[in-house]
Amino acid sequence: MPNAAIYARYSTHQQRETSIEDQVRRCTEPARRHGYEVKPDLVFSDAAISGKDEALDKRAGYHDLLRAWDARDFDAVVVDELSRLTRGGIELALLHERVDRSRVRLITADGIDSSQPSWSLVFNVQGAVAQQARRETRHRVVRGMLGQLERGYMIADAPFGYRAVVDCGPDGKPIGTRWEVEDGEAAIVRTMY
């Protein structure tokens, strides 16, 4: 029976760690349906790491997948959706070329199958959508951070000499974090200066 590799990834610490488990479960079914065996040593993952090209060097699981791919340890790779592999334009192009060159079948739980004639079109459309989603997320995060700064709240951890104080609204939900001087640490900072 031919082997399939599975790759799973989630982006941030705010996401549930069970996301990897959920993705692997969702990928196992199409792998088996297409006649592939999934061995535990062919399941690769990265937790709390972005899919952007800039974060690629931090993704040990992805690099392990590529090494196994180059060693021809599997016949297909299955992912929940294309964006789990990458959201970066450069890596998407390299991945497309890798699938073409290696003849390893790419299957996504949401519809890409490189054994189908239209796979390249679907791959490129989904890749463009993944890149745009990344851009929109970045825009919303920056907009929110600027808004917090304009409201007088901080967007980073408190430095030495300060402590973070969370302000809550009337409903008890956090609305922002401000810094207050931490007297003991502030004395050390004053001495240094």
PDB file of C-alpha atoms in Angstrom:
ATOM      1  CA  MET A   1       0.000   0.000   0.000  1.00  0.00           C
ATOM      2  CA  PRO A   2       1.441   3.436  -0.907  1.00  0.00           C
ATOM      3  CA  ASN A   3       2.233   5.879   1.891  1.00  0.00           C
ATOM      4  CA  ALA A   4       0.870   9.365   2.466  1.00  0.00           C
ATOM      5  CA  ALA A   5       2.397  12.083   4.601  1.00  0.00           C
ATOM      6  CA  ILE A   6       0.239  14.537   6.513  1.00  0.00           C
ATOM      7  CA  TYR A   7       1.252  18.069   7.402  1.00  0.00           C
ATOM      8  CA  ALA A   8      -0.619  20.249   9.914  1.00  0.00           C
ATOM      9  CA  ARG A   9       0.071  23.748  11.205  1.00  0.00           C
ATOM     10  CA  TYR A  10      -1.574  26.506  13.188  1.00  0.00           C
ATOM     11  CA  SER A  11      -0.367  30.092  13.303  1.00  0.00           C
ATOM     12  CA  THR A  12      -0.608  31.671  16.730  1.00  0.00           C
ATOM     13  CA  HIS A  13      -0.602  30.944  20.445  1.00  0.00           C
ATOM     14  CA  GLN A  14      -4.204  32.172  20.574  1.00  0.00           C
ATOM     15  CA  GLN A  15      -5.340  29.111  18.619  1.00  0.00           C
ATOM     16  CA  ARG A  16      -6.130  25.784  20.242  1.00  0.00           C
ATOM     17  CA  GLU A  17      -3.335  23.212  20.356  1.00  0.00           C
ATOM     18  CA  THR A  18      -5.930  20.617  19.349  1.00  0.00           C
ATOM     19  CA  SER A  19      -5.936  22.251  15.905  1.00  0.00           C
ATOM     20  CA  ILE A  20      -3.064  19.939  14.877  1.00  0.00           C
ATOM     21  CA  GLU A  21      -4.983  16.868  16.034  1.00  0.00           C
ATOM     22  CA  ASP A  22      -8.130  18.076  14.246  1.00  0.00           C
ATOM     23  CA  GLN A  23      -6.242  18.678  10.997  1.00  0.00           C
ATOM     24  CA  VAL A  24      -4.555  15.253  11.122  1.00  0.00           C
ATOM     25  CA  ARG A  25      -7.911  13.570  11.698  1.00  0.00           C
ATOM     26  CA  ARG A  26      -9.458  15.501   8.812  1.00  0.00           C
ATOM     27  CA  CYS A  27      -6.549  14.497   6.505  1.00  0.00           C
ATOM     28  CA  THR A  28      -6.497  10.820   7.447  1.00  0.00           C
ATOM     29  CA  GLU A  29      -9.903  10.121   5.908  1.00  0.00           C
ATOM     30  CA  PRO A  30      -9.102  11.363   2.359  1.00  0.00           C
ATOM     31  CA  ALA A  31      -5.694   9.660   2.516  1.00  0.00           C
ATOM     32  CA  ARG A  32      -7.332   6.300   3.244  1.00  0.00           C
ATOM     33  CA  ARG A  33     -10.151   6.922   0.773  1.00  0.00           C
ATOM     34  CA  HIS A  34      -7.537   7.403  -1.959  1.00  0.00           C
ATOM     35  CA  GLY A  35      -5.767   4.184  -0.956  1.00  0.00           C
ATOM     36  CA  TYR A  36      -2.860   5.520   1.101  1.00  0.00           C
ATOM     37  CA  GLU A  37      -1.534   4.332   4.418  1.00  0.00           C
ATOM     38  CA  VAL A  38      -0.570   7.019   6.944  1.00  0.00           C
ATOM     39  CA  LYS A  39       2.291   5.929   9.188  1.00  0.00           C
ATOM     40  CA  PRO A  40       2.858   7.900  12.418  1.00  0.00           C
ATOM     41  CA  ASP A  41       6.409   8.855  11.368  1.00  0.00           C
ATOM     42  CA  LEU A  42       4.983  10.543   8.255  1.00  0.00           C
ATOM     43  CA  VAL A  43       2.829  13.008  10.199  1.00  0.00           C
ATOM     44  CA  PHE A  44       4.558  16.386  10.365  1.00  0.00           C
ATOM     45  CA  SER A  45       3.424  19.535  12.164  1.00  0.00           C
ATOM     46  CA  ASP A  46       4.326  23.017  13.327  1.00  0.00           C
ATOM     47  CA  ALA A  47       2.527  24.734  16.202  1.00  0.00           C
ATOM     48  CA  ALA A  48       2.097  28.486  16.646  1.00  0.00           C
ATOM     49  CA  ILE A  49       4.178  29.402  13.592  1.00  0.00           C
ATOM     50  CA  SER A  50       3.037  31.626  10.745  1.00  0.00           C
ATOM     51  CA  GLY A  51       2.716  30.379   7.174  1.00  0.00           C
ATOM     52  CA  LYS A  52       4.426  33.504   5.815  1.00  0.00           C
ATOM     53  CA  ASP A  53       7.650  33.182   3.810  1.00  0.00           C
ATOM     54  CA  GLU A  54       9.461  35.178   6.536  1.00  0.00           C
ATOM     55  CA  ALA A  55       8.695  32.487   9.147  1.00  0.00           C
ATOM     56  CA  LEU A  56       9.715  29.553   6.966  1.00  0.00           C
ATOM     57  CA  ASP A  57      13.059  28.961   8.697  1.00  0.00           C
ATOM     58  CA  LYS A  58      11.248  28.434  12.045  1.00  0.00           C
ATOM     59  CA  ARG A  59       9.070  25.594  10.719  1.00  0.00           C
ATOM     60  CA  ALA A  60      11.020  22.443  11.635  1.00  0.00           C
ATOM     61  CA  GLY A  61       8.079  20.144  10.826  1.00  0.00           C
ATOM     62  CA  TYR A  62       7.756  21.620   7.337  1.00  0.00           C
ATOM     63  CA  HIS A  63      11.480  21.140   6.698  1.00  0.00           C
ATOM     64  CA  ASP A  64      11.217  17.532   7.920  1.00  0.00           C
ATOM     65  CA  LEU A  65       8.343  17.035   5.455  1.00  0.00           C
ATOM     66  CA  LEU A  66      10.449  18.415   2.598  1.00  0.00           C
ATOM     67  CA  ARG A  67      13.402  16.158   3.515  1.00  0.00           C
ATOM     68  CA  ALA A  68      11.111  13.113   3.554  1.00  0.00           C
ATOM     69  CA  TRP A  69       9.645  14.298   0.245  1.00  0.00           C
ATOM     70  CA  ASP A  70      13.118  14.534  -1.311  1.00  0.00           C
ATOM     71  CA  ALA A  71      13.930  11.064   0.056  1.00  0.00           C
ATOM     72  CA  ARG A  72      10.727   9.767  -1.600  1.00  0.00           C
ATOM     73  CA  ASP A  73       9.466   8.376   1.716  1.00  0.00           C
ATOM     74  CA  PHE A  74       5.843   8.871   0.618  1.00  0.00           C
ATOM     75  CA  ASP A  75       3.697   8.922  -2.508  1.00  0.00           C
ATOM     76  CA  ALA A  76       1.230  11.635  -1.497  1.00  0.00           C
ATOM     77  CA  VAL A  77       1.025  14.534   0.906  1.00  0.00           C
ATOM     78  CA  VAL A  78      -2.312  15.434   2.466  1.00  0.00           C
ATOM     79  CA  VAL A  79      -3.141  18.735   4.180  1.00  0.00           C
ATOM     80  CA  ASP A  80      -6.370  20.168   5.514  1.00  0.00           C
ATOM     81  CA  GLU A  81      -6.062  23.171   3.213  1.00  0.00           C
ATOM     82  CA  LEU A  82      -3.298  24.691   1.104  1.00  0.00           C
ATOM     83  CA  SER A  83      -2.710  27.561   3.532  1.00  0.00           C
ATOM     84  CA  ARG A  84      -1.488  25.053   6.132  1.00  0.00           C
ATOM     85  CA  LEU A  85       1.547  24.418   3.919  1.00  0.00           C
ATOM     86  CA  THR A  86       2.204  28.081   3.188  1.00  0.00           C
ATOM     87  CA  ARG A  87       0.632  31.493   2.735  1.00  0.00           C
ATOM     88  CA  GLY A  88       3.699  32.990   1.071  1.00  0.00           C
ATOM     89  CA  GLY A  89       3.847  33.602  -2.652  1.00  0.00           C
ATOM     90  CA  ILE A  90       7.421  32.416  -3.105  1.00  0.00           C
ATOM     91  CA  GLU A  91       6.897  29.165  -1.214  1.00  0.00           C
ATOM     92  CA  LEU A  92       3.593  28.559  -3.052  1.00  0.00           C
ATOM     93  CA  ALA A  93       5.434  28.762  -6.386  1.00  0.00           C
ATOM     94  CA  LEU A  94       8.183  26.440  -5.123  1.00  0.00           C
ATOM     95  CA  LEU A  95       5.600  24.012  -3.783  1.00  0.00           C
ATOM     96  CA  HIS A  96       3.747  23.971  -7.110  1.00  0.00           C
ATOM     97  CA  GLU A  97       7.013  23.208  -8.914  1.00  0.00           C
ATOM     98  CA  ARG A  98       7.864  20.493  -6.354  1.00  0.00           C
ATOM     99  CA  VAL A  99       4.530  18.748  -6.940  1.00  0.00           C
ATOM    100  CA  ASP A 100       5.011  18.912 -10.716  1.00  0.00           C
ATOM    101  CA  ARG A 101       8.616  17.730 -10.622  1.00  0.00           C
ATOM    102  CA  SER A 102       8.366  14.986  -8.004  1.00  0.00           C
ATOM    103  CA  ARG A 103       5.056  13.450  -9.057  1.00  0.00           C
ATOM    104  CA  VAL A 104       4.097  13.210  -5.376  1.00  0.00           C
ATOM    105  CA  ARG A 105       0.346  13.620  -5.242  1.00  0.00           C
ATOM    106  CA  LEU A 106      -0.944  16.658  -3.334  1.00  0.00           C
ATOM    107  CA  ILE A 107      -4.375  16.231  -1.762  1.00  0.00           C
ATOM    108  CA  THR A 108      -6.165  18.777   0.397  1.00  0.00           C
ATOM    109  CA  ALA A 109      -9.216  17.959   2.473  1.00  0.00           C
ATOM    110  CA  ASP A 110     -10.918  20.977   0.902  1.00  0.00           C
ATOM    111  CA  GLY A 111     -10.584  19.900  -2.721  1.00  0.00           C
ATOM    112  CA  ILE A 112      -7.155  20.097  -4.361  1.00  0.00           C
ATOM    113  CA  ASP A 113      -5.988  16.848  -5.958  1.00  0.00           C
ATOM    114  CA  SER A 114      -2.918  17.052  -8.170  1.00  0.00           C
ATOM    115  CA  SER A 115      -4.011  13.913 -10.018  1.00  0.00           C
ATOM    116  CA  GLN A 116      -6.835  15.980 -11.561  1.00  0.00           C
ATOM    117  CA  PRO A 117      -6.229  18.049 -14.725  1.00  0.00           C
ATOM    118  CA  SER A 118      -7.539  21.259 -13.115  1.00  0.00           C
ATOM    119  CA  TRP A 119      -5.436  20.984  -9.953  1.00  0.00           C
ATOM    120  CA  SER A 120      -3.043  23.774 -10.936  1.00  0.00           C
ATOM    121  CA  LEU A 121      -5.847  26.293 -11.442  1.00  0.00           C
ATOM    122  CA  VAL A 122      -7.457  25.409  -8.103  1.00  0.00           C
ATOM    123  CA  PHE A 123      -4.028  25.518  -6.405  1.00  0.00           C
ATOM    124  CA  ASN A 124      -3.291  28.986  -7.786  1.00  0.00           C
ATOM    125  CA  VAL A 125      -6.716  30.378  -6.881  1.00  0.00           C
ATOM    126  CA  GLN A 126      -6.560  28.989  -3.336  1.00  0.00           C
ATOM    127  CA  GLY A 127      -2.977  30.231  -3.019  1.00  0.00           C
ATOM    128  CA  ALA A 128      -4.039  33.749  -4.015  1.00  0.00           C
ATOM    129  CA  VAL A 129      -6.912  33.603  -1.517  1.00  0.00           C
ATOM    130  CA  ALA A 130      -4.513  32.478   1.255  1.00  0.00           C
ATOM    131  CA  GLN A 131      -2.127  35.340   0.485  1.00  0.00           C
ATOM    132  CA  GLN A 132      -4.983  37.862   0.512  1.00  0.00           C
ATOM    133  CA  ALA A 133      -6.297  36.515   3.820  1.00  0.00           C
ATOM    134  CA  ARG A 134      -2.830  37.049   5.303  1.00  0.00           C
ATOM    135  CA  ARG A 135      -2.777  40.647   4.031  1.00  0.00           C
ATOM    136  CA  GLU A 136      -6.249  41.349   5.445  1.00  0.00           C
ATOM    137  CA  THR A 137      -5.327  39.864   8.819  1.00  0.00           C
ATOM    138  CA  ARG A 138      -2.183  41.996   8.964  1.00  0.00           C
ATOM    139  CA  HIS A 139      -4.264  45.099   8.136  1.00  0.00           C
ATOM    140  CA  ARG A 140      -6.789  44.345  10.907  1.00  0.00           C
ATOM    141  CA  VAL A 141      -4.052  43.674  13.477  1.00  0.00           C
ATOM    142  CA  VAL A 142      -2.200  46.905  12.673  1.00  0.00           C
ATOM    143  CA  ARG A 143      -5.479  48.869  12.693  1.00  0.00           C
ATOM    144  CA  GLY A 144      -6.350  47.430  16.120  1.00  0.00           C
ATOM    145  CA  MET A 145      -2.904  48.133  17.541  1.00  0.00           C
ATOM    146  CA  LEU A 146      -2.989  51.746  16.355  1.00  0.00           C
ATOM    147  CA  GLY A 147      -6.465  52.116  17.847  1.00  0.00           C
ATOM    148  CA  GLN A 148      -5.258  50.867  21.220  1.00  0.00           C
ATOM    149  CA  LEU A 149      -2.311  53.279  21.138  1.00  0.00           C
ATOM    150  CA  GLU A 150      -4.628  56.182  20.253  1.00  0.00           C
ATOM    151  CA  ARG A 151      -6.853  55.246  23.230  1.00  0.00           C
ATOM    152  CA  GLY A 152      -3.787  55.407  25.481  1.00  0.00           C
ATOM    153  CA  TYR A 153      -3.260  51.668  25.890  1.00  0.00           C
ATOM    154  CA  MET A 154      -0.053  49.724  25.377  1.00  0.00           C
ATOM    155  CA  ILE A 155       0.411  46.951  22.815  1.00  0.00           C
ATOM    156  CA  ALA A 156       3.581  45.368  24.188  1.00  0.00           C
ATOM    157  CA  ASP A 157       4.723  43.755  27.414  1.00  0.00           C
ATOM    158  CA  ALA A 158       5.617  46.211  30.167  1.00  0.00           C
ATOM    159  CA  PRO A 159       9.360  46.923  30.337  1.00  0.00           C
ATOM    160  CA  PHE A 160      11.427  46.626  33.493  1.00  0.00           C
ATOM    161  CA  GLY A 161      10.338  49.374  35.864  1.00  0.00           C
ATOM    162  CA  TYR A 162       6.662  49.108  34.930  1.00  0.00           C
ATOM    163  CA  ARG A 163       3.829  46.632  35.408  1.00  0.00           C
ATOM    164  CA  ALA A 164       0.906  45.934  33.082  1.00  0.00           C
ATOM    165  CA  VAL A 165      -2.550  46.818  34.413  1.00  0.00           C
ATOM    166  CA  VAL A 166      -5.579  45.591  32.496  1.00  0.00           C
ATOM    167  CA  ASP A 167      -8.547  47.974  32.347  1.00  0.00           C
ATOM    168  CA  CYS A 168     -11.988  46.390  32.034  1.00  0.00           C
ATOM    169  CA  GLY A 169     -15.243  47.797  30.729  1.00  0.00           C
ATOM    170  CA  PRO A 170     -18.587  47.849  32.583  1.00  0.00           C
ATOM    171  CA  ASP A 171     -19.200  44.257  31.444  1.00  0.00           C
ATOM    172  CA  GLY A 172     -15.941  43.099  33.078  1.00  0.00           C
ATOM    173  CA  LYS A 173     -14.246  42.328  29.765  1.00  0.00           C
ATOM    174  CA  PRO A 174     -10.700  43.628  29.165  1.00  0.00           C
ATOM    175  CA  ILE A 175     -10.534  46.752  27.002  1.00  0.00           C
ATOM    176  CA  GLY A 176      -6.844  47.587  27.160  1.00  0.00           C
ATOM    177  CA  THR A 177      -3.581  47.424  29.050  1.00  0.00           C
ATOM    178  CA  ARG A 178      -1.752  50.392  30.499  1.00  0.00           C
ATOM    179  CA  TRP A 179       1.591  50.581  32.265  1.00  0.00           C
ATOM    180  CA  GLU A 180       2.102  51.748  35.826  1.00  0.00           C
ATOM    181  CA  VAL A 181       5.428  52.408  37.505  1.00  0.00           C
ATOM    182  CA  GLU A 182       6.668  49.447  39.559  1.00  0.00           C
ATOM    183  CA  ASP A 183       8.324  51.262  42.484  1.00  0.00           C
ATOM    184  CA  GLY A 184      10.915  48.600  43.374  1.00  0.00           C
ATOM    185  CA  GLU A 185      12.110  48.162  39.787  1.00  0.00           C
ATOM    186  CA  ALA A 186      11.844  51.911  39.053  1.00  0.00           C
ATOM    187  CA  ALA A 187      14.318  52.607  41.866  1.00  0.00           C
ATOM    188  CA  ILE A 188      16.852  50.365  40.134  1.00  0.00           C
ATOM    189  CA  VAL A 189      16.279  52.165  36.822  1.00  0.00           C
ATOM    190  CA  ARG A 190      16.729  55.562  38.513  1.00  0.00           C
ATOM    191  CA  THR A 191      19.980  54.356  40.107  1.00  0.00           C
ATOM    192  CA  MET A 192      21.252  53.193  36.725  1.00  0.00           C
ATOM    193  CA  TYR A 193      20.605  56.599  35.233  1.00  0.00           C
TER     194      TYR A 193
END
